[in-house]
mmCIF file of C-alpha atoms in Angstrom:
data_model
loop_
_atom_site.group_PDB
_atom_site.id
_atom_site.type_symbol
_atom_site.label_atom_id
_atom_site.label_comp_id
_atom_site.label_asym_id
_atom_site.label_seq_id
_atom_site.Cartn_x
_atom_site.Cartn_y
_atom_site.Cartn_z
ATOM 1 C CA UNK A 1 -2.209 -61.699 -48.867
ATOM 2 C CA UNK A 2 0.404 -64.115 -50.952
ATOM 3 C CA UNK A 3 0.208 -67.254 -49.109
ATOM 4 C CA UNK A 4 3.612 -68.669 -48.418
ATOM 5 C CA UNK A 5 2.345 -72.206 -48.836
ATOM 6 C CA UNK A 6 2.048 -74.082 -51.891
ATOM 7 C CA UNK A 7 -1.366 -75.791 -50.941
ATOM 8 C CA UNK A 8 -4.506 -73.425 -50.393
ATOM 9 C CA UNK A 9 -5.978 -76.063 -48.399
ATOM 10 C CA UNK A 10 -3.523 -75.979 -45.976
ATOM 11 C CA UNK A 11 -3.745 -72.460 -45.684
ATOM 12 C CA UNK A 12 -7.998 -71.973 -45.749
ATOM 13 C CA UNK A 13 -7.818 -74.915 -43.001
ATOM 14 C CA UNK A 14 -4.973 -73.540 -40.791
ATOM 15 C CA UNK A 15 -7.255 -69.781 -41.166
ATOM 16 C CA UNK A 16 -10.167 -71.441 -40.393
ATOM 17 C CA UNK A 17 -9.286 -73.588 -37.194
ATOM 18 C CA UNK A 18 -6.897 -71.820 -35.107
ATOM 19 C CA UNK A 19 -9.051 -69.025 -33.929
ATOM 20 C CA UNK A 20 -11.501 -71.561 -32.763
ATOM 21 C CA UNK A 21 -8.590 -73.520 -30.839
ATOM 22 C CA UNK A 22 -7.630 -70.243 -29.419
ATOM 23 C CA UNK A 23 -11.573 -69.701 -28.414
ATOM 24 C CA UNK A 24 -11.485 -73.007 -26.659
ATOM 25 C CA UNK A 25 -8.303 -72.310 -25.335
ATOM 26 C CA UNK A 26 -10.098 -69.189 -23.187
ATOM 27 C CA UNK A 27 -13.110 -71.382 -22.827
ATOM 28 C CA UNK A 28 -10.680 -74.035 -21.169
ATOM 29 C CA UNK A 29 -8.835 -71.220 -18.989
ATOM 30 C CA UNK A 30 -11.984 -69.406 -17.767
ATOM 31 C CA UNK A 31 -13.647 -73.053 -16.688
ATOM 32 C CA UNK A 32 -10.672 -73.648 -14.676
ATOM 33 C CA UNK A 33 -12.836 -72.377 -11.537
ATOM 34 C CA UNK A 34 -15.505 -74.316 -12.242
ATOM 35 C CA UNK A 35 -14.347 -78.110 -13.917
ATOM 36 C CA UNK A 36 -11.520 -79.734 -15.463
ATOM 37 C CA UNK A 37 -9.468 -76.956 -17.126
ATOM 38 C CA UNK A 38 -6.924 -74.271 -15.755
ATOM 39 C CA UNK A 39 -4.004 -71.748 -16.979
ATOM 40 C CA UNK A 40 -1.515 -74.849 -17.613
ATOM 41 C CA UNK A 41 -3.989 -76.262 -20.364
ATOM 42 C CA UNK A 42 -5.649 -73.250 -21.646
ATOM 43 C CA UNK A 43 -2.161 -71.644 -22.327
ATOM 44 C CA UNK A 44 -0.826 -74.934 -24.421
ATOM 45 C CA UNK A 45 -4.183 -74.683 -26.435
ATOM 46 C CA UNK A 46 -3.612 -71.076 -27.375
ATOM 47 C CA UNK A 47 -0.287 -71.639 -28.405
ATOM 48 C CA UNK A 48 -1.268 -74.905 -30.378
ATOM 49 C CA UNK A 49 -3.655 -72.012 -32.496
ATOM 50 C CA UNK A 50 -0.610 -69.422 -32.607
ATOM 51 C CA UNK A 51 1.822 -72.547 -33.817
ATOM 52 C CA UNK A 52 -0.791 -74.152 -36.356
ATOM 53 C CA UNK A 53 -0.967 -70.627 -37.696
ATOM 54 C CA UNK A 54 3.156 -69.945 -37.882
ATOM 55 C CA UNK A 55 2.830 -73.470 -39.366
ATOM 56 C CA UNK A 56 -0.272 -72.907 -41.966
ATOM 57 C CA UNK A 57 0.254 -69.775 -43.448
ATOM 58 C CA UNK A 58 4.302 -68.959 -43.289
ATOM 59 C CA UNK A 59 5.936 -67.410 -40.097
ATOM 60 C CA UNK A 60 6.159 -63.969 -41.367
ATOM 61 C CA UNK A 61 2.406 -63.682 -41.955
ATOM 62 C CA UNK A 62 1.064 -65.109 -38.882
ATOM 63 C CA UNK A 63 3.558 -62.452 -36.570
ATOM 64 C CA UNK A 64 0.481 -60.739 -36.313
ATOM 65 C CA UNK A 65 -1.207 -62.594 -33.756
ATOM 66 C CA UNK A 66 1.977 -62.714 -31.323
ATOM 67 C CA UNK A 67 5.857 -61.283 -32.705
ATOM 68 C CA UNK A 68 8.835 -63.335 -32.146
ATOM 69 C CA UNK A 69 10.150 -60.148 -30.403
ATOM 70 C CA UNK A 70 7.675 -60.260 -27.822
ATOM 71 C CA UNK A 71 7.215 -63.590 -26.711
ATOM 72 C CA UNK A 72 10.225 -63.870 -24.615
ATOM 73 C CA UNK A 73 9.197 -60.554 -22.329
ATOM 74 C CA UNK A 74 5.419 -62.010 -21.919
ATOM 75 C CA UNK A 75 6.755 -65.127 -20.397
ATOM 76 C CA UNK A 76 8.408 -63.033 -18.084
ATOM 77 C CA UNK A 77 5.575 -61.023 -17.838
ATOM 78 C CA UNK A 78 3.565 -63.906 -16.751
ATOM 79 C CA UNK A 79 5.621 -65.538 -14.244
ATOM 80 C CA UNK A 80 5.970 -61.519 -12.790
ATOM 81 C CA UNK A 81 1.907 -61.767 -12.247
ATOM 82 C CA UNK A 82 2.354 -64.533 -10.637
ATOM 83 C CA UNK A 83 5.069 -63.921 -8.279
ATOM 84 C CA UNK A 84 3.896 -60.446 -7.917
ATOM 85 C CA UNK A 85 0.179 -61.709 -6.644
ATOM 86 C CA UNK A 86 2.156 -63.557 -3.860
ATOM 87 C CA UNK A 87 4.369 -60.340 -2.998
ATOM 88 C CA UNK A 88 1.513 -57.877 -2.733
ATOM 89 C CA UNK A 89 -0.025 -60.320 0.002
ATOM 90 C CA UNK A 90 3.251 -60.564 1.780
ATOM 91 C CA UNK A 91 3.447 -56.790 1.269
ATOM 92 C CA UNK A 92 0.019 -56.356 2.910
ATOM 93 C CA UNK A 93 0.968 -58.741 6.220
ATOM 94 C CA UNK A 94 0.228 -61.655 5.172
ATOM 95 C CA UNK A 95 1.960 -64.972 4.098
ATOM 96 C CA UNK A 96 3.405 -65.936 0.443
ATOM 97 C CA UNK A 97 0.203 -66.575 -1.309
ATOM 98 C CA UNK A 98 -1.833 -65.928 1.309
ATOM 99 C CA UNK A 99 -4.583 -63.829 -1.351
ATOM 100 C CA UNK A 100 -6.913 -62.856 1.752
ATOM 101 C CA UNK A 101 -4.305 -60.495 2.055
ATOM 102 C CA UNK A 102 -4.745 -58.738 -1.158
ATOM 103 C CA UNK A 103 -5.313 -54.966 -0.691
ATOM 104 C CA UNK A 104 -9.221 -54.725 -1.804
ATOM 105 C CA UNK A 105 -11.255 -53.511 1.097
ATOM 106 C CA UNK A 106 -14.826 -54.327 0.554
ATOM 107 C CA UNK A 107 -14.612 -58.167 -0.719
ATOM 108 C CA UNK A 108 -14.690 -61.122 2.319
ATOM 109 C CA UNK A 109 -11.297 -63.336 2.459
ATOM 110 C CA UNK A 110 -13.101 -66.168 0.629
ATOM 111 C CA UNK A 111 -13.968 -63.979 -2.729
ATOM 112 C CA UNK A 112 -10.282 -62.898 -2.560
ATOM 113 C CA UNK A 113 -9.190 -65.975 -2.673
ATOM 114 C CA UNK A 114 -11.189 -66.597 -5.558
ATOM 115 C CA UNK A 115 -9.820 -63.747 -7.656
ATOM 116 C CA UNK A 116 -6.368 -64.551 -6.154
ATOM 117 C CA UNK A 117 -6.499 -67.957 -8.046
ATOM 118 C CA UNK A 118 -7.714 -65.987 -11.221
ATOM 119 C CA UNK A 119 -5.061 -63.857 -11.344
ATOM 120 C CA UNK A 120 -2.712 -66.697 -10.918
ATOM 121 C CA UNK A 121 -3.891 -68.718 -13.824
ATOM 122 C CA UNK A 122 -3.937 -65.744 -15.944
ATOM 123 C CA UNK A 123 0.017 -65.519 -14.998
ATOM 124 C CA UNK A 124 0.195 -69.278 -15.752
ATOM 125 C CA UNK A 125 -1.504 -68.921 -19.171
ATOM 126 C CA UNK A 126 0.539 -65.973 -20.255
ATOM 127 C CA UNK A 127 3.852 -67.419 -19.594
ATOM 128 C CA UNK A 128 2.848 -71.015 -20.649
ATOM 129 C CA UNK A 129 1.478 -69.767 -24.221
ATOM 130 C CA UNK A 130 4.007 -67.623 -24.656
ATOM 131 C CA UNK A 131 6.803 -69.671 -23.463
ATOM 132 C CA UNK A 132 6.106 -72.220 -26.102
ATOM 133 C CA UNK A 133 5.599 -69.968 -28.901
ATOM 134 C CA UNK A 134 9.131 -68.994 -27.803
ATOM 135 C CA UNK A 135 10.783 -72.289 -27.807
ATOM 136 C CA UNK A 136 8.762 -72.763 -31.072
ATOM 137 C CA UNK A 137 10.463 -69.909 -32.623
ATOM 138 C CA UNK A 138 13.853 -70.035 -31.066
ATOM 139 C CA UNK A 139 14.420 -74.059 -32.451
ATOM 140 C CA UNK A 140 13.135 -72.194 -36.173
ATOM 141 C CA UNK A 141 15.237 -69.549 -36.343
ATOM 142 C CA UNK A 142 12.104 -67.507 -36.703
ATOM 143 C CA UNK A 143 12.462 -63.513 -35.434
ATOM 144 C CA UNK A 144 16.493 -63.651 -35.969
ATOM 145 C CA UNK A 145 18.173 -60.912 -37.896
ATOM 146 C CA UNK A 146 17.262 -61.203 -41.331
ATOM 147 C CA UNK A 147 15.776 -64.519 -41.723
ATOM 148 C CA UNK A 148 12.107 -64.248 -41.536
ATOM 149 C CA UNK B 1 12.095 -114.350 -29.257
ATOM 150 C CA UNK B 2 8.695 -113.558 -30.953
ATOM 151 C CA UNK B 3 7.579 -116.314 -28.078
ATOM 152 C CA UNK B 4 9.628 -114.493 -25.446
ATOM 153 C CA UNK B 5 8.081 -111.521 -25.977
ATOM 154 C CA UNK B 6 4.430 -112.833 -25.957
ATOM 155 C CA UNK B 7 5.280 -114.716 -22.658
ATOM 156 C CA UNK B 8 6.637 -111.431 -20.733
ATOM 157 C CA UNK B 9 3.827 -109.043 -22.309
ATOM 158 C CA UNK B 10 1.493 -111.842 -20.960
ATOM 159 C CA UNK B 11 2.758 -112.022 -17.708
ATOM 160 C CA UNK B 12 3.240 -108.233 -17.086
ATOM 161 C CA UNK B 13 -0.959 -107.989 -18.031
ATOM 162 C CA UNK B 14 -1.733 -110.568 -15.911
ATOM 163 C CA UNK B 15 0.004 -108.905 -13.086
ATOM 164 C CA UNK B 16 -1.572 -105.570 -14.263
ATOM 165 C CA UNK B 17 -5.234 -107.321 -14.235
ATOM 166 C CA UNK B 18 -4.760 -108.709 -10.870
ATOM 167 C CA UNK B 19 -3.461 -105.257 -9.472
ATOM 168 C CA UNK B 20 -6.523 -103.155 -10.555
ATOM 169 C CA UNK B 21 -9.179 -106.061 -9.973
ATOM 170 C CA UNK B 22 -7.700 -105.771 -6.337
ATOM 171 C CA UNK B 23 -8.052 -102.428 -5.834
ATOM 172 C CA UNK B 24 -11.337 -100.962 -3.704
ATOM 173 C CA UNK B 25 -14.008 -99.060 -5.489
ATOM 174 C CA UNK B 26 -14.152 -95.884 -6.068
ATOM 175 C CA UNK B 27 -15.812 -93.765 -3.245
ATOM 176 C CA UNK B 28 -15.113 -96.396 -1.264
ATOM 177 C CA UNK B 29 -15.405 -95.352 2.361
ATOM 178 C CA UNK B 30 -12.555 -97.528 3.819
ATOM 179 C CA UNK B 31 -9.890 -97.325 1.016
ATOM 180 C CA UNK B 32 -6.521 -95.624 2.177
ATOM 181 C CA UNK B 33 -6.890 -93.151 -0.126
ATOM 182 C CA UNK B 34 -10.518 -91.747 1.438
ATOM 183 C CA UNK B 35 -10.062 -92.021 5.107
ATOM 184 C CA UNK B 36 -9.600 -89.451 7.524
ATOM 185 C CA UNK B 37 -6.224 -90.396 9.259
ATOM 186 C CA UNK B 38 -3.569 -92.451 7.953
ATOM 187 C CA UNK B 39 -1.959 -95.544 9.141
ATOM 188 C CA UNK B 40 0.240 -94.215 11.316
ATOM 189 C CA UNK B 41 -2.318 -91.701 13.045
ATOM 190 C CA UNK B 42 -1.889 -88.250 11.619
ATOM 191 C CA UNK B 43 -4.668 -86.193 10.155
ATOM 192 C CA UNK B 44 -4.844 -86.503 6.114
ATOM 193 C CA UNK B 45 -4.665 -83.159 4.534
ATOM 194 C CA UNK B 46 -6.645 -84.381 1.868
ATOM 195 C CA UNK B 47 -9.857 -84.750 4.122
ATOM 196 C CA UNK B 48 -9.178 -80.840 5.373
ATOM 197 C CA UNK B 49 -9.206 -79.787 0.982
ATOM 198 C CA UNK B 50 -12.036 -81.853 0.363
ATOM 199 C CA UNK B 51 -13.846 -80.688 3.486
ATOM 200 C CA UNK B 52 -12.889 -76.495 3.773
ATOM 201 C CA UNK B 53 -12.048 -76.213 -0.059
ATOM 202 C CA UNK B 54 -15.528 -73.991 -0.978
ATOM 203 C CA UNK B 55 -15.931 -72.397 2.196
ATOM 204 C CA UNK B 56 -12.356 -70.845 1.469
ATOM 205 C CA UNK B 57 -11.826 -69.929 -1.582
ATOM 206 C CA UNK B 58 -15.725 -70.009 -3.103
ATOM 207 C CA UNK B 59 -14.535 -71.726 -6.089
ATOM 208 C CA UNK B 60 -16.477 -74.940 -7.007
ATOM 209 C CA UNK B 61 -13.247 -76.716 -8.586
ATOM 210 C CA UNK B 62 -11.546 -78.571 -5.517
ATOM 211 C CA UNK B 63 -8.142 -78.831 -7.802
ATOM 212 C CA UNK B 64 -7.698 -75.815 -9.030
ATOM 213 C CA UNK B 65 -8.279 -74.482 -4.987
ATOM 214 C CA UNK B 66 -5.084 -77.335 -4.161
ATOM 215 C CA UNK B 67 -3.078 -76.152 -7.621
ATOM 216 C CA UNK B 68 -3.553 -72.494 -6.896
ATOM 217 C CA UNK B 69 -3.939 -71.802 -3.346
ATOM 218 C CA UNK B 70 -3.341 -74.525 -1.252
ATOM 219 C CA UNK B 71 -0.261 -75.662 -3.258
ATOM 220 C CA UNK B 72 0.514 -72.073 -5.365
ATOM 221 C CA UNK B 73 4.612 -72.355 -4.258
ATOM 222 C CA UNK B 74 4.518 -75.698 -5.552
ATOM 223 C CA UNK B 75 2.842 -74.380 -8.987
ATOM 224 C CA UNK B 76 4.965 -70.926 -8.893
ATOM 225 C CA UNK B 77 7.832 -73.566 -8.790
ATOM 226 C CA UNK B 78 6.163 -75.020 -12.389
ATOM 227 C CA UNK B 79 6.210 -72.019 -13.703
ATOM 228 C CA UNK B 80 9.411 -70.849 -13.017
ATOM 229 C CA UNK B 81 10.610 -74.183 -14.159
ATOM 230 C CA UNK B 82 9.033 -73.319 -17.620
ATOM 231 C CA UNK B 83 10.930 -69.809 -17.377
ATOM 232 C CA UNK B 84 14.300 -71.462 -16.984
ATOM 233 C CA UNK B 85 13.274 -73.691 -20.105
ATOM 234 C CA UNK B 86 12.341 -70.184 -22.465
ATOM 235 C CA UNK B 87 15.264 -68.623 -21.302
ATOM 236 C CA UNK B 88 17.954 -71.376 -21.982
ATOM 237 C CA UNK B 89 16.479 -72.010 -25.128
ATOM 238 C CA UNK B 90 16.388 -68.228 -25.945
ATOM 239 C CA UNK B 91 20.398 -67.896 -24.847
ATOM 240 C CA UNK B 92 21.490 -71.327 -26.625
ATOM 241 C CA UNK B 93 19.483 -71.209 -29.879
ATOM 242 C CA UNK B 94 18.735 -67.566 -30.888
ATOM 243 C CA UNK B 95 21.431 -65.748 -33.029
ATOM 244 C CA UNK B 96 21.908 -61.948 -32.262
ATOM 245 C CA UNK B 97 23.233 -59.579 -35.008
ATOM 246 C CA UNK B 98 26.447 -59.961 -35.739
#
């Protein structure tokens, strides 16, 4: 790999510490249910490992995590899980949101509910990670026609 | 104007000091904020979260039950509002082929 940064400290340390943002970033999404913690602040900590990464070792290198292409469509992507986990409950009879509505047969309306919210903050962690990785890129000029 | 300054930064903390040194405790049983109906008579929707919020949903976390049930339209309104942000910064700022 030919680092695109003149200091190999910068480089080792930006290798070294964004995949354990990213793992607290999960850790902070998944303890949503259960403490402080949620898809709003999980999603900015995943893109804080993706950003110190387009920072640390050059934008062209770190496309491997997450492409410029592809960050635009996840965001929609993410807001679609979300909107779409309210239509299949209004779909099914009930209200917007309502997730005791949601077409699974053999759990009780309180356990839906509890998946319900998961699949929400998954939605909200998708487009929030992704959405700033976009912004991110778009204010670079990184992913435009010929200027990597 | 050094003085000025020191005077109205002084004042403004004094103010703040008395404000939270006046507040009730927290947990406190009569505060505004913790009672069942409000001044005017009606039922608190906060007492209803804190009070159905497990039996509901099953999820320990009493905010994430108001961010994402409770209140989802109000969050699905968040997240389109960070939609509308990608997208105008995707039509404003990135350069297609020419």
């Amino acid at each position: 790999m030919i680092s695109q940064t003149q200091s190999p400290i910068i480089e080792i340390a930006a290798r070294g510490l964004a995949p354990v943002i990213q793992l607290l970033g999960i850790y902070v999404f998944f303890h949503g249910h259960y403490g402080p913690g949620g898809g709003f602040q999980g999603g900015v900590l995943l893109a804080a490992g993706v950003l110190l990464l387009r920072l640390g070792i050059g934008a062209s290198h770190s496309q491997a995590q997450v492409t410029s292409k592809s960050t635009v469509a996840l965001c929609a992507l993410g807001a679609f899980i979300f909107a779409g986990t309210g239509l299949v409950a209004i779909l099914w009879g009930g209200d917007f949101m309502d997730y005791a509505y949601l077409p699974v047969q053999w759990l009780e309306a309180a356990d839906l509910r509890y998946y319900g919210i998961l699949f929400v903050e998954i939605g909200i962690t998708i487009a929030v990670m992704t959405g700033l990785i976009a912004i991110y890129d778009d204010l670079l000029g990184i992913g435009n026609a010929g200027n990597n | 104007m050094k003085l000025l300054q020191f005077l109205l930064l002084a004042t403004l903390g004094s103010i703040l000091c008395y404000t939270v040194l006046d507040m009730p405790p927290r947990g406190e049983i009569d505060a505004p904020a913790s009672r069942m109906e409000s001044p005017v008579g009606t039922p608190v929707a906060g007492a209803y979260y804190i009070q159905h919020a497990y039996e509901d949903t099953h999820t320990p976390n009493m905010v994430a039950v108001v961010l994402a049930d409770y209140r989802s339209v109000d969050t699905f309104g968040e997240v389109v509002v960070v939609f509308a942000g990608v997208m105008t910064c995707f039509f404003v700022l990135r350069r297609r082929r020419p």
